[in-house]
Short mmCIF file of N, CA and C in Angstrom, two decimals:
data_model
loop_
_atom_site.label_atom_id
_atom_site.label_comp_id
_atom_site.label_asym_id
_atom_site.label_seq_id
_atom_site.Cartn_x
_atom_site.Cartn_y
_atom_site.Cartn_z
N UNK L 3 0.87 -1.10 -0.71
CA UNK L 3 -0.27 -0.17 -0.09
C UNK L 3 0.60 1.30 -0.43
N UNK L 4 0.21 1.77 -0.69
CA UNK L 4 1.31 3.53 -0.86
C UNK L 4 0.86 4.33 0.58
N UNK L 5 1.33 5.47 1.14
CA UNK L 5 1.43 6.90 1.49
C UNK L 5 0.79 7.17 1.05
N UNK L 6 -0.08 7.47 1.17
CA UNK L 6 -0.69 8.91 0.98
C UNK L 6 -0.26 10.03 1.46
N UNK L 7 0.34 10.95 0.77
CA UNK L 7 0.92 12.32 1.09
C UNK L 7 0.58 13.84 0.69
N UNK L 8 -0.73 13.70 0.39
CA UNK L 8 -1.59 14.81 0.12
C UNK L 8 -1.64 15.54 1.37
N UNK L 9 -1.74 15.07 2.41
CA UNK L 9 -1.64 16.37 3.35
C UNK L 9 -0.16 17.25 3.56
N UNK L 10 0.64 16.44 3.84
CA UNK L 10 1.98 17.00 3.50
C UNK L 10 1.77 17.91 2.16
N UNK L 11 1.49 17.64 1.31
CA UNK L 11 1.22 18.39 0.10
C UNK L 11 0.88 19.69 0.02
N UNK L 12 -0.37 19.47 1.08
CA UNK L 12 -1.27 20.75 1.46
C UNK L 12 -0.35 21.43 2.26
N UNK L 13 0.30 21.18 3.52
CA UNK L 13 0.77 21.70 4.26
C UNK L 13 2.04 23.06 2.81
N UNK L 14 3.08 21.83 2.38
CA UNK L 14 4.17 23.04 2.00
C UNK L 14 3.21 23.51 1.09
N UNK L 15 2.55 23.78 0.31
CA UNK L 15 1.53 24.63 -0.57
C UNK L 15 1.09 25.86 0.03
N UNK L 16 0.12 25.49 1.31
CA UNK L 16 0.27 26.37 1.93
C UNK L 16 1.41 27.01 2.47
N UNK L 17 2.18 26.58 2.93
CA UNK L 17 3.41 27.43 3.95
C UNK L 17 4.41 28.09 2.32
N UNK L 18 4.38 27.76 1.49
CA UNK L 18 5.48 28.19 0.01
C UNK L 18 4.18 29.11 -0.09
N UNK L 19 3.07 29.57 -0.21
CA UNK L 19 2.21 30.28 -0.54
C UNK L 19 2.02 31.92 0.44
N UNK L 20 2.51 31.14 1.91
CA UNK L 20 2.42 32.52 2.95
C UNK L 20 3.98 32.95 3.01
N UNK L 21 4.95 32.48 2.46
CA UNK L 21 5.89 32.68 2.39
C UNK L 21 6.77 33.84 1.55
N UNK L 22 5.79 33.05 0.98
CA UNK L 22 5.62 34.10 -0.80
C UNK L 22 5.28 35.78 -0.79
N UNK L 23 3.84 35.66 0.20
CA UNK L 23 3.01 36.64 0.88
C UNK L 23 3.94 37.46 1.49
N UNK L 24 4.81 36.79 2.59
CA UNK L 24 5.63 37.39 3.43
C UNK L 24 7.05 38.09 3.22
N UNK L 25 7.29 37.20 1.80
CA UNK L 25 8.41 37.65 1.52
C UNK L 25 8.64 39.45 0.87
N UNK L 26 10.01 40.12 1.05
CA UNK L 26 10.04 40.92 0.00
C UNK L 26 10.25 41.23 -1.39
N UNK L 27 10.53 39.77 -1.86
CA UNK L 27 10.65 39.61 -3.28
C UNK L 27 9.20 39.26 -3.98
N UNK L 28 8.57 40.29 -4.77
CA UNK L 28 7.58 40.38 -5.66
C UNK L 28 7.73 40.17 -6.94
N UNK L 29 6.66 39.42 -7.73
CA UNK L 29 7.15 39.85 -9.34
C UNK L 29 6.47 41.17 -9.60
N UNK L 30 5.72 41.46 -8.38
CA UNK L 30 4.73 42.99 -8.84
C UNK L 30 4.96 44.04 -7.45
N UNK L 31 6.34 44.60 -6.84
CA UNK L 31 6.67 44.86 -6.28
C UNK L 31 4.77 46.46 -5.25
N UNK L 32 4.81 46.41 -4.26
CA UNK L 32 4.19 46.73 -3.63
C UNK L 32 4.48 48.48 -3.68
N UNK L 33 5.91 48.74 -3.36
CA UNK L 33 6.30 50.01 -3.38
C UNK L 33 6.58 50.93 -4.16
N UNK L 34 6.56 49.98 -6.02
CA UNK L 34 6.34 50.66 -6.71
C UNK L 34 4.99 51.10 -7.70
N UNK L 35 3.98 49.51 -7.86
CA UNK L 35 2.99 49.40 -8.48
C UNK L 35 1.79 50.42 -6.96
N UNK L 36 2.20 50.14 -5.89
CA UNK L 36 0.99 51.01 -5.24
C UNK L 36 0.21 49.22 -4.65
N UNK L 37 -1.22 49.53 -4.86
CA UNK L 37 -2.32 48.39 -4.41
C UNK L 37 -1.97 47.06 -4.95
N UNK L 38 -1.44 47.56 -6.52
CA UNK L 38 -1.96 46.66 -7.59
C UNK L 38 -0.61 45.58 -7.29
N UNK L 39 0.29 46.54 -6.38
CA UNK L 39 1.47 45.40 -6.11
C UNK L 39 0.56 43.75 -5.22
N UNK L 40 -0.13 44.44 -4.29
CA UNK L 40 -1.04 42.53 -3.84
C UNK L 40 -1.45 41.80 -4.46
N UNK L 41 -1.97 42.64 -5.72
CA UNK L 41 -2.60 41.40 -7.12
C UNK L 41 -2.03 40.27 -6.69
N UNK L 42 -0.37 40.53 -7.09
CA UNK L 42 0.51 39.33 -6.93
C UNK L 42 0.40 38.21 -6.03
N UNK L 43 0.03 39.02 -4.81
CA UNK L 43 0.10 38.25 -3.46
C UNK L 43 -0.88 37.26 -3.39
N UNK L 44 -1.97 37.62 -3.96
CA UNK L 44 -3.06 37.41 -3.93
C UNK L 44 -3.27 36.04 -4.59
N UNK L 45 -2.86 36.66 -5.76
CA UNK L 45 -3.60 35.47 -6.64
C UNK L 45 -2.56 33.71 -6.12
N UNK L 46 -1.44 34.68 -5.63
CA UNK L 46 -0.52 33.51 -5.05
C UNK L 46 -1.27 32.72 -4.01
N UNK L 47 -2.28 33.49 -2.91
CA UNK L 47 -2.38 33.31 -2.25
C UNK L 47 -3.92 32.23 -2.60
N UNK L 48 -4.93 33.03 -3.00
CA UNK L 48 -5.77 32.15 -4.18
C UNK L 48 -5.72 30.92 -4.53
N UNK L 49 -4.43 31.17 -5.38
CA UNK L 49 -4.40 30.11 -6.25
C UNK L 49 -4.09 28.87 -5.19
N UNK L 50 -2.90 28.99 -3.96
CA UNK L 50 -2.58 28.01 -2.69
C UNK L 50 -3.83 27.22 -2.28
N UNK L 51 -4.77 28.15 -1.99
CA UNK L 51 -6.27 27.93 -1.13
C UNK L 51 -7.04 27.24 -2.36
N UNK L 52 -7.15 27.04 -3.98
CA UNK L 52 -7.49 26.11 -4.72
C UNK L 52 -7.00 24.57 -4.29
N UNK L 53 -5.50 25.26 -5.38
CA UNK L 53 -4.95 23.52 -5.08
C UNK L 53 -5.36 22.65 -3.67
N UNK L 54 -4.56 23.60 -2.40
CA UNK L 54 -5.42 23.04 -1.15
C UNK L 54 -6.72 21.68 -1.12
N UNK L 55 -7.53 23.02 -1.69
CA UNK L 55 -9.07 22.68 -1.73
C UNK L 55 -8.43 21.12 -2.34
N UNK L 56 -8.17 21.09 -3.59
CA UNK L 56 -8.77 20.12 -3.93
C UNK L 56 -7.61 19.38 -3.85
N UNK L 57 -6.94 18.86 -3.56
CA UNK L 57 -5.34 17.94 -2.58
C UNK L 57 -6.68 16.94 -1.61
N UNK L 58 -7.13 18.49 -1.01
CA UNK L 58 -7.56 17.45 0.44
C UNK L 58 -9.31 17.01 0.12
N UNK L 59 -9.74 17.14 -0.94
CA UNK L 59 -11.25 16.58 -1.49
C UNK L 59 -10.26 15.62 -2.00
N UNK L 60 -9.68 14.93 -3.24
CA UNK L 60 -9.13 13.93 -3.47
C UNK L 60 -8.96 13.09 -2.82
N UNK L 61 -8.34 13.61 -1.54
CA UNK L 61 -7.81 12.46 -0.63
C UNK L 61 -9.09 11.93 -0.16
N UNK L 62 -9.93 13.02 0.23
CA UNK L 62 -11.52 12.62 1.08
C UNK L 62 -12.60 11.62 -0.18
N UNK L 63 -11.98 11.43 -1.39
CA UNK L 63 -12.79 10.89 -2.03
C UNK L 63 -11.98 9.22 -2.26
N UNK L 64 -10.91 9.55 -2.07
CA UNK L 64 -10.34 8.15 -2.30
C UNK L 64 -10.24 7.39 -0.46
N UNK L 65 -10.00 7.92 0.58
CA UNK L 65 -10.28 7.77 1.47
C UNK L 65 -12.35 6.82 1.60
N UNK L 66 -13.02 7.66 1.36
CA UNK L 66 -14.54 6.99 1.79
C UNK L 66 -14.53 6.09 0.31
N UNK L 67 -13.65 5.85 -0.84
CA UNK L 67 -13.82 4.55 -1.62
C UNK L 67 -13.31 3.30 -1.16
N UNK L 68 -11.84 3.80 -0.63
CA UNK L 68 -11.64 2.81 0.45
C UNK L 68 -11.69 1.97 1.83
N UNK L 69 -12.70 2.63 2.19
CA UNK L 69 -13.54 2.53 3.68
C UNK L 69 -15.01 2.22 3.75
N UNK L 70 -15.72 2.51 2.18
CA UNK L 70 -16.63 1.95 1.82
C UNK L 70 -17.13 0.12 1.76
N UNK L 71 -18.00 -0.24 2.37
CA UNK L 71 -17.70 -2.04 1.84
C UNK L 71 -18.15 -2.51 1.14
N UNK L 72 -17.37 -3.56 0.39
CA UNK L 72 -18.43 -3.84 -0.54
C UNK L 72 -19.56 -5.04 -0.24
N UNK L 73 -19.95 -5.18 -1.66
CA UNK L 73 -21.14 -5.94 -1.29
C UNK L 73 -20.24 -7.16 -0.83
N UNK L 74 -19.18 -7.76 -1.44
CA UNK L 74 -18.70 -9.62 -0.98
C UNK L 74 -18.74 -9.47 0.74
N UNK L 75 -18.21 -8.60 1.62
CA UNK L 75 -18.15 -8.92 2.90
C UNK L 75 -19.70 -8.62 3.61
N UNK L 76 -20.72 -8.01 3.01
CA UNK L 76 -21.79 -7.60 3.57
C UNK L 76 -22.70 -9.15 3.08
N UNK L 77 -22.25 -9.47 2.34
CA UNK L 77 -22.72 -11.01 1.95
C UNK L 77 -22.63 -12.68 2.13
N UNK L 78 -21.47 -12.60 2.98
CA UNK L 78 -21.12 -13.11 3.32
C UNK L 78 -19.74 -13.39 3.40
#
């Protein structure tokens, strides 16, 4: 049986997105572009949120299919 590393992936994506948001290095610097500079930070955080949601949703679906009882075990 293979290990499910989806939680690790989700945590790493979240940490990476938070580090990018807190980093002084940006694609669009806030000092030069003003409020538009926060747009790339917002896009990274939103993208990370969507990726984490998809990873954990897929994990829940895999766990539901593996833990569901089959008809062969119920009948005997």
